[in-house]
Coordinates of C-alpha atoms in Angstrom, one line a residue:
X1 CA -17.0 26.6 28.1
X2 CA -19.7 24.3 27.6
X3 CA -19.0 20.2 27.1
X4 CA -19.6 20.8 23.2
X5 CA -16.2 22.9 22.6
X6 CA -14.4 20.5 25.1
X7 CA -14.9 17.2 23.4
X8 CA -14.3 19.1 20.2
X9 CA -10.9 20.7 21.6
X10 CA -10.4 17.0 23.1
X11 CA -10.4 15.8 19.7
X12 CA -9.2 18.3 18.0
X13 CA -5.8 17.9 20.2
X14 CA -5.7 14.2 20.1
X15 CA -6.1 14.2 16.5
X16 CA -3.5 16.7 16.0
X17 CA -0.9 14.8 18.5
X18 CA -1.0 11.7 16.6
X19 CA -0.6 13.2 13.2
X20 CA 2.9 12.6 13.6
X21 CA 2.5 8.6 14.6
X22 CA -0.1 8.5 12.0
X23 CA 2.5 9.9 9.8
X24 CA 5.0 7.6 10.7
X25 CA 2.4 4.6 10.4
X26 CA 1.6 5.6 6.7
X27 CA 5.1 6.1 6.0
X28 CA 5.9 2.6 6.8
X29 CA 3.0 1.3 5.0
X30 CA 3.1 3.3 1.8
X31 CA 7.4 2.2 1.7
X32 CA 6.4 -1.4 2.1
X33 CA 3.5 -1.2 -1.2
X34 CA 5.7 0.3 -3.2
X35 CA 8.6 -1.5 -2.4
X36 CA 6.5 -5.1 -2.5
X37 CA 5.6 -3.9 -6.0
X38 CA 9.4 -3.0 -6.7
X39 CA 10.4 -6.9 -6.2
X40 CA 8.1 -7.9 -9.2
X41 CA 9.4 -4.4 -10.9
X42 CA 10.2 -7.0 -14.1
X43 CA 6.6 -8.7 -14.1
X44 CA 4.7 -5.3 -13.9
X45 CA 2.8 -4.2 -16.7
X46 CA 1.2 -1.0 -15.4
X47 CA 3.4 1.0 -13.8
X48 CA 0.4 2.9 -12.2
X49 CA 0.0 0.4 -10.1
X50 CA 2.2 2.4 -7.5
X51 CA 0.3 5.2 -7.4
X52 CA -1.6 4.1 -4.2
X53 CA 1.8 3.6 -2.6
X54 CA 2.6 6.8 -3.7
X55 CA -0.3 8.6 -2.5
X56 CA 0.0 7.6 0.7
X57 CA 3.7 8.9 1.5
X58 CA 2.9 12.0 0.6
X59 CA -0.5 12.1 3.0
X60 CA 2.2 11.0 5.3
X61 CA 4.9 13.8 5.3
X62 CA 1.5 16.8 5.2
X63 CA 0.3 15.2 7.8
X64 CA 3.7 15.7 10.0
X65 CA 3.1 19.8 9.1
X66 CA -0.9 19.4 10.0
X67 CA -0.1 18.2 13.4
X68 CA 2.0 21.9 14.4
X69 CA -0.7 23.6 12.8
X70 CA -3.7 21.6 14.3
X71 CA -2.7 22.5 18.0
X72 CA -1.6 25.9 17.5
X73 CA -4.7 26.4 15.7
X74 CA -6.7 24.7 18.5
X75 CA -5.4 26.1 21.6
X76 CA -5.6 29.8 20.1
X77 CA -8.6 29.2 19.2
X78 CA -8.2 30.9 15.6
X79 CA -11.0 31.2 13.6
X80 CA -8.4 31.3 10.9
X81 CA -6.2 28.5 11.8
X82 CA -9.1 26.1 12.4
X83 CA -10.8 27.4 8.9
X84 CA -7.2 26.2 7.3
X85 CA -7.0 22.9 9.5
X86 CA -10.4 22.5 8.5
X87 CA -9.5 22.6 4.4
X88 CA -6.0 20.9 4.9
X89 CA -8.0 18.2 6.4
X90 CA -10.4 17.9 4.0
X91 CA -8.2 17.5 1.2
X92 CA -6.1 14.5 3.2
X93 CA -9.6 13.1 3.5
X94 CA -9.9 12.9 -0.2
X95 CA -6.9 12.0 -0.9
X96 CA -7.0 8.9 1.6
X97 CA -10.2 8.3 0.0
X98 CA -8.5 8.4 -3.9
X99 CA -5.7 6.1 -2.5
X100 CA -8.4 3.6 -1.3
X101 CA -10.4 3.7 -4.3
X102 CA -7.5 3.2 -6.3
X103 CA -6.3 0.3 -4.1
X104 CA -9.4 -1.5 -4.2
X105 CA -8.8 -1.4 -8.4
X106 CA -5.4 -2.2 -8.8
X107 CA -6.2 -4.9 -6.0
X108 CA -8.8 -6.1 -8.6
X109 CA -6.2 -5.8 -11.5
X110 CA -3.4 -7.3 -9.9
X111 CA -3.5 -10.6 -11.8
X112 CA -3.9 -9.4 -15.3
X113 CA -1.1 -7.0 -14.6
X114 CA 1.0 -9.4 -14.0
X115 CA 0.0 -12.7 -15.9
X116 CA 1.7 -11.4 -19.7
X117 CA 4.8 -9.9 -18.4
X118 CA 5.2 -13.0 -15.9
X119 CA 5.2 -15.8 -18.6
X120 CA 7.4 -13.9 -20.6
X121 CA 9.7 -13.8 -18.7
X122 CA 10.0 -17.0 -17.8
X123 CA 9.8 -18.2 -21.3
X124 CA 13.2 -15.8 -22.0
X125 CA 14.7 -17.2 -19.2
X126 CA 18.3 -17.7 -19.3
X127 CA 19.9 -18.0 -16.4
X128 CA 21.9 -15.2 -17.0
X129 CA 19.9 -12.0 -17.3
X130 CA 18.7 -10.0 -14.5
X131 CA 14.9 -11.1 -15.1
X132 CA 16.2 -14.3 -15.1
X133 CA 18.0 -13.4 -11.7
X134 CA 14.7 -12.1 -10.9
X135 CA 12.8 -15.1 -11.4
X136 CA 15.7 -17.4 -9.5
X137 CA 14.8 -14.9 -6.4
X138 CA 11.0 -15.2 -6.6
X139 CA 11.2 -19.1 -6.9
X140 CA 13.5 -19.2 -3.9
X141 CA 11.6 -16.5 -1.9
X142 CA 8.0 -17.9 -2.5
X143 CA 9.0 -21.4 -2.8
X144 CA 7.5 -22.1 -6.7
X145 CA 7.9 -23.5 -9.4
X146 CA 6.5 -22.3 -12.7
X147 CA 4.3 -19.7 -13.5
X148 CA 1.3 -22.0 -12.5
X149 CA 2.9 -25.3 -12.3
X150 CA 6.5 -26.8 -12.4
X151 CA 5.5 -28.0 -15.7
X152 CA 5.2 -24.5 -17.1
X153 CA 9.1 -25.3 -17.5
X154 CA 9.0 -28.2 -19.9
X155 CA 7.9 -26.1 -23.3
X156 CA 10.7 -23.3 -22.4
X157 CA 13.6 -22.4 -24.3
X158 CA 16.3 -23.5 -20.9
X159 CA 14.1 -26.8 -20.5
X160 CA 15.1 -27.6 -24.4
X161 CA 18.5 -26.2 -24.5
X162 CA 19.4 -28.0 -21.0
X163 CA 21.2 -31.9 -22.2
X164 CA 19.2 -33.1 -18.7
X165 CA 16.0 -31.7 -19.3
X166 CA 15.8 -29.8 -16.1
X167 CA 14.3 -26.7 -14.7
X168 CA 16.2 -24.3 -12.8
X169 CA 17.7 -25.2 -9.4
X170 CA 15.7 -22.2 -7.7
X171 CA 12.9 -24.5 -7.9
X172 CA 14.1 -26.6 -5.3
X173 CA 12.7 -27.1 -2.0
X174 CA 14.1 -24.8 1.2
X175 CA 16.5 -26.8 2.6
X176 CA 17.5 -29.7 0.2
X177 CA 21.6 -29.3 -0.5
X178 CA 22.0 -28.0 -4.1
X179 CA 24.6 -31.0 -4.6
X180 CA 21.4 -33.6 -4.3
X181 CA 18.7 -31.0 -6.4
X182 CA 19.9 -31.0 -10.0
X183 CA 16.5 -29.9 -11.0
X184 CA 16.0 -33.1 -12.9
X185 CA 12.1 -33.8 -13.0
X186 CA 13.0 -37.1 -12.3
X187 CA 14.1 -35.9 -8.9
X188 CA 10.0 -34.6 -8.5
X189 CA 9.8 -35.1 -4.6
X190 CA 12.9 -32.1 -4.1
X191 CA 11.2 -29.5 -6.3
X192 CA 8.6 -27.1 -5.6
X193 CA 5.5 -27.5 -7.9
X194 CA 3.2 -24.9 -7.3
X195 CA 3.1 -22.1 -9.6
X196 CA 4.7 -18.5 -8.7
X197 CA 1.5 -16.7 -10.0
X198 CA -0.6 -17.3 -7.2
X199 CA 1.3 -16.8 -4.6
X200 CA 2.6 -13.7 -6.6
X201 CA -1.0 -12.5 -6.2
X202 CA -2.0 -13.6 -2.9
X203 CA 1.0 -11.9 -1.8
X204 CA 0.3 -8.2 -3.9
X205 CA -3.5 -8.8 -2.8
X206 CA -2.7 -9.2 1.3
X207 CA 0.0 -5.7 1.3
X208 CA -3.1 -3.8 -0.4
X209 CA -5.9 -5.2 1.4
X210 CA -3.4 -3.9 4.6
X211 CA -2.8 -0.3 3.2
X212 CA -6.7 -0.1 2.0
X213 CA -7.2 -1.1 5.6
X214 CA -5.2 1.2 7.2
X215 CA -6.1 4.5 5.0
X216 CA -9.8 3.7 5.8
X217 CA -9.3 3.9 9.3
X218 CA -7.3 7.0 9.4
X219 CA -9.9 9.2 7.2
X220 CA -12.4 8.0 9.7
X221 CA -10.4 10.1 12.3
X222 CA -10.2 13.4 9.8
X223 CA -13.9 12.8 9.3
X224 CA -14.4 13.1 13.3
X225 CA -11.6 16.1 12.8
X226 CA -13.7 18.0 10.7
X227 CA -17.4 17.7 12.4
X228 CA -15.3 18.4 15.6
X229 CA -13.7 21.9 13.8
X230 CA -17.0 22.7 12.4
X231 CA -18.3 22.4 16.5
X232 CA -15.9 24.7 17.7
X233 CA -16.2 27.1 14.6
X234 CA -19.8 27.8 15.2
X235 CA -19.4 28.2 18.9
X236 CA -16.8 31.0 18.4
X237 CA -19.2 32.9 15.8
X238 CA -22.0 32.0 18.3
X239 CA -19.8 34.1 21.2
X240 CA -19.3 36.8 18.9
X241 CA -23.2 37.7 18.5
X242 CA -24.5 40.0 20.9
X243 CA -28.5 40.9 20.7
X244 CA -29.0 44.9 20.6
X245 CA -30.7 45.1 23.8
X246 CA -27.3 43.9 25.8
X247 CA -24.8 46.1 27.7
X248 CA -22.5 46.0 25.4
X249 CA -24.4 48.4 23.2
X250 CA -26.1 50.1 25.6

């Protein structure tokens, strides 16, 4: 067995053994895109936008089945198995690739997507509804005010109908008591003033840029994974020749 079909079984069996990490790793990442989208569920305007997300569970639970099928396939040495490891991989590959492509867009998109439905909501806010629950939970979370400003408040429809002119309390700082934050803009130096938009995005923007990152580096691996079944392929066709001058068909 020469060092060609070594390194490629090498590979082939490390590749296949951390399938199921990988798996587990893309799980976690695809759960956390979607479910970072899921917290703005009211604000999104294309609901496409979890496809990536998506995408990359289900990589994730084929990838837990490739893994069996990758050593078996390996250490029997079947030209069959490895030709089916070979196309399973493959289409992983393009799908990681699809699921990065799309990430890179909706990255792109992210701010349009969200811009519309965002200062609508806040100008039906009421206090009461559950966007309006939404919206208390995003200005507490992310510490903002506003959709780019605290000021985004004064031309509302709860700025006018409040008799003190405030904005909502879940624009006050982290950590001032609620009995001494009325929300009165008078009271400016216990409020949060910068806008929820941003951060909104910045926030969307870093969980993609992680998942883009991640799915990049695992179809790198099934690249390696296929040059590496190709190798061993051709070395078990290359056994099975025999020239006619040879004792086996003498």
């Amino acid at each position: 067995m020469d060092c060609g079909v070594i390194a490629s079984k090498s590979v082939l069996l490390l590749i296949s053994l951390i399938f199921w990490a990988a798996a587990a790793g893309l799980s976690y990442v695809g759960g956390h895109v979607i479910d970072a989208y899921k917290s703005y569920d009211p604000f999104l305007q294309d609901k496409y936008a979890l496809l990536p997300g998506v995408i990359i569970i289900c990589v994730a639970v084929v990838m837990f089945i490739i893994g069996l099928i990758g050593c078996c396939a390996t250490i029997r040495e079947s030209r069959v198995g490895l030709g089916i490891f070979l196309i399973i991989i493959l289409m992983i590959f393009i799908a990681e690739v699809a699921a990065f492509i799309l990430g890179f867009i909706y990255r792109g998109k992210v701010k349009t997507d969200f811009r519309d439905p965002m200062e609508q909501a806040f100008r039906s806010y009421d206090g009461k509804s559950e966007d309006s629950h939404v919206i208390d939970f995003l200005q507490e979370e992310l510490q903002c005010c506003g959709v780019h400003n605290y000021t985004d408040w004064i031309n509302s429809s709860w700025y006018n109908a409040t008799a003190n002119s405030s904005v909502p309390v879940s624009c006050c700082k982290q950590g001032v008591e609620k009995a001494n934050c009325t929300g009165q803009l008078s009271q400016l130096q216990l409020l949060n003033q910068e806008g929820c938009e941003e951060k909104v995005e910045s926030g969307i923007q870093s969980v993609l840029s992680y998942a883009m990152l991640v799915v990049l580096g695992f179809a790198i691996v099934k690249f390696f994974g296929m040059l590496s079944v190709c190798v061993l392929t051709c070395k078990r066709e290359n056994d099975g020749y025999h020239p006619l001058h040879s004792g086996v068909f003498a």
